[in-house]
Amino acid sequence: QVQLVESGGGLVQAGGSLRLSCAASGLTFSSHNMGWFRQAPGKEREFVAAIRWSGGPTYYAGSVKGRFTISRDNAKNTVYLQMNSLKPEDTAVYYCATVSNLATMIGNYWGQGTQVTVSS
């Protein structure tokens, strides 16, 4: 079955950086668009970034553009999210997902999430 396993979350001070990883199995990874989403306490899950199956183009939410970078390594079945200049409002559980339609950014298969906490 499809498995997506996120890692790399943690506690970081504002202005710091983290890199999240999502390892995929049970699917032809190189054929799937991939995305990162996040859910803060008391809020709905929101789109963060996505990347086409081929490695480009990439897409970002306005709130993270210029600070976050999504990338993928199809040889390692892994998608990454490099997060720089982190802000307290970036605190959330971060999920990776397959994205069948880059126009709608709706996730299909989901990982279990990894917590990112940014202290002020």
Short mmCIF file of C-alpha atoms in Angstrom, two decimals:
data_model
loop_
_atom_site.label_atom_id
_atom_site.label_comp_id
_atom_site.label_asym_id
_atom_site.label_seq_id
_atom_site.Cartn_x
_atom_site.Cartn_y
_atom_site.Cartn_z
CA GLN A 1 0.00 0.00 0.00
CA VAL A 2 1.02 3.61 -0.39
CA GLN A 3 3.07 4.98 2.49
CA LEU A 4 4.32 8.51 2.96
CA VAL A 5 6.55 9.09 5.97
CA GLU A 6 7.53 12.62 6.97
CA SER A 7 10.53 13.49 9.09
CA GLY A 8 12.63 16.50 10.05
CA GLY A 9 10.19 18.45 12.17
CA GLY A 10 11.11 19.95 15.50
CA LEU A 11 11.44 23.07 17.60
CA VAL A 12 13.30 26.03 16.14
CA GLN A 13 13.64 29.70 16.98
CA ALA A 14 12.16 32.36 14.75
CA GLY A 15 14.50 33.09 11.87
CA GLY A 16 15.84 29.55 11.88
CA SER A 17 15.63 26.79 9.29
CA LEU A 18 14.40 23.23 9.03
CA ARG A 19 14.31 20.71 6.22
CA LEU A 20 11.44 18.28 6.06
CA SER A 21 11.65 15.01 4.17
CA CYS A 22 8.91 12.70 2.96
CA ALA A 23 9.84 9.18 1.93
CA ALA A 24 7.35 7.42 -0.32
CA SER A 25 6.75 3.73 -0.98
CA GLY A 26 4.09 1.59 -2.59
CA LEU A 27 3.67 3.85 -5.62
CA THR A 28 5.53 4.92 -8.73
CA PHE A 29 6.89 8.03 -7.09
CA SER A 30 8.33 9.56 -10.27
CA SER A 31 4.84 9.62 -11.79
CA HIS A 32 3.21 11.59 -8.97
CA ASN A 33 3.02 15.27 -8.28
CA MET A 34 3.81 15.89 -4.62
CA GLY A 35 2.76 18.54 -2.17
CA TRP A 36 3.25 19.82 1.35
CA PHE A 37 0.35 21.00 3.45
CA ARG A 38 0.09 22.17 7.04
CA GLN A 39 -2.48 22.44 9.78
CA ALA A 40 -2.13 24.80 12.71
CA PRO A 41 -4.12 24.32 15.93
CA GLY A 42 -7.72 25.40 15.45
CA LYS A 43 -7.26 26.00 11.73
CA GLU A 44 -8.03 24.11 8.58
CA ARG A 45 -5.32 22.30 6.69
CA GLU A 46 -3.78 24.54 4.03
CA PHE A 47 -1.63 24.16 0.96
CA VAL A 48 2.05 25.08 1.34
CA ALA A 49 3.95 23.94 -1.75
CA ALA A 50 3.80 21.46 -4.62
CA ILE A 51 6.10 20.09 -7.28
CA ARG A 52 5.32 18.42 -10.56
CA TRP A 53 6.30 14.77 -11.05
CA SER A 54 9.16 15.81 -13.35
CA GLY A 55 10.72 18.17 -10.80
CA GLY A 56 9.23 21.38 -12.10
CA PRO A 57 7.48 23.70 -12.06
CA THR A 58 6.95 24.36 -8.37
CA TYR A 59 4.07 26.12 -6.65
CA TYR A 60 3.90 27.98 -3.34
CA ALA A 61 1.39 29.57 -1.05
CA GLY A 62 1.88 33.31 -0.83
CA SER A 63 2.70 33.13 2.85
CA VAL A 64 5.81 30.97 2.25
CA LYS A 65 7.00 32.13 -1.15
CA GLY A 66 10.61 33.22 -1.02
CA ARG A 67 11.21 31.42 2.28
CA PHE A 68 10.35 27.76 1.52
CA THR A 69 11.68 25.58 -1.28
CA ILE A 70 10.18 22.28 -2.39
CA SER A 71 12.34 19.75 -4.21
CA ARG A 72 12.37 16.05 -4.96
CA ASP A 73 14.77 13.22 -5.65
CA ASN A 74 12.99 10.62 -7.75
CA ALA A 75 15.89 8.19 -7.36
CA LYS A 76 15.31 8.25 -3.59
CA ASN A 77 11.49 8.43 -3.73
CA THR A 78 11.70 11.48 -1.50
CA VAL A 79 10.30 15.00 -1.52
CA TYR A 80 11.78 17.78 0.60
CA LEU A 81 10.68 21.10 2.02
CA GLN A 82 13.47 23.49 2.93
CA MET A 83 12.08 26.10 5.30
CA ASN A 84 14.11 29.24 5.97
CA SER A 85 13.38 32.44 7.89
CA LEU A 86 10.80 30.59 9.94
CA LYS A 87 8.13 32.58 11.77
CA PRO A 88 5.97 31.64 14.75
CA GLU A 89 2.97 31.55 12.39
CA ASP A 90 4.63 28.67 10.53
CA THR A 91 3.97 26.48 13.58
CA ALA A 92 1.83 23.56 12.44
CA VAL A 93 1.77 19.87 11.66
CA TYR A 94 3.22 19.47 8.19
CA TYR A 95 1.94 16.75 5.87
CA CYS A 96 3.14 15.52 2.54
CA ALA A 97 0.69 14.18 0.00
CA THR A 98 0.37 13.09 -3.56
CA VAL A 99 -1.43 15.70 -5.66
CA SER A 100 -3.34 14.39 -8.67
CA ASN A 101 -4.40 17.79 -9.94
CA LEU A 102 -2.07 20.80 -9.66
CA ALA A 103 -4.96 23.12 -10.54
CA THR A 104 -6.91 22.18 -7.44
CA MET A 105 -4.04 21.21 -5.12
CA ILE A 106 -6.12 18.49 -3.51
CA GLY A 107 -4.11 15.82 -1.75
CA ASN A 108 -4.78 12.16 -2.36
CA TYR A 109 -2.49 9.93 -0.31
CA TRP A 110 -1.31 11.48 2.95
CA GLY A 111 1.49 10.97 5.42
CA GLN A 112 1.03 11.04 9.17
CA GLY A 113 2.53 14.49 9.60
CA THR A 114 5.49 16.00 11.42
CA GLN A 115 5.27 18.79 13.99
CA VAL A 116 7.07 22.06 13.37
CA THR A 117 7.15 24.54 16.24
CA VAL A 118 8.68 27.99 15.82
CA SER A 119 9.32 29.92 19.02
CA SER A 120 9.44 33.71 19.12
#
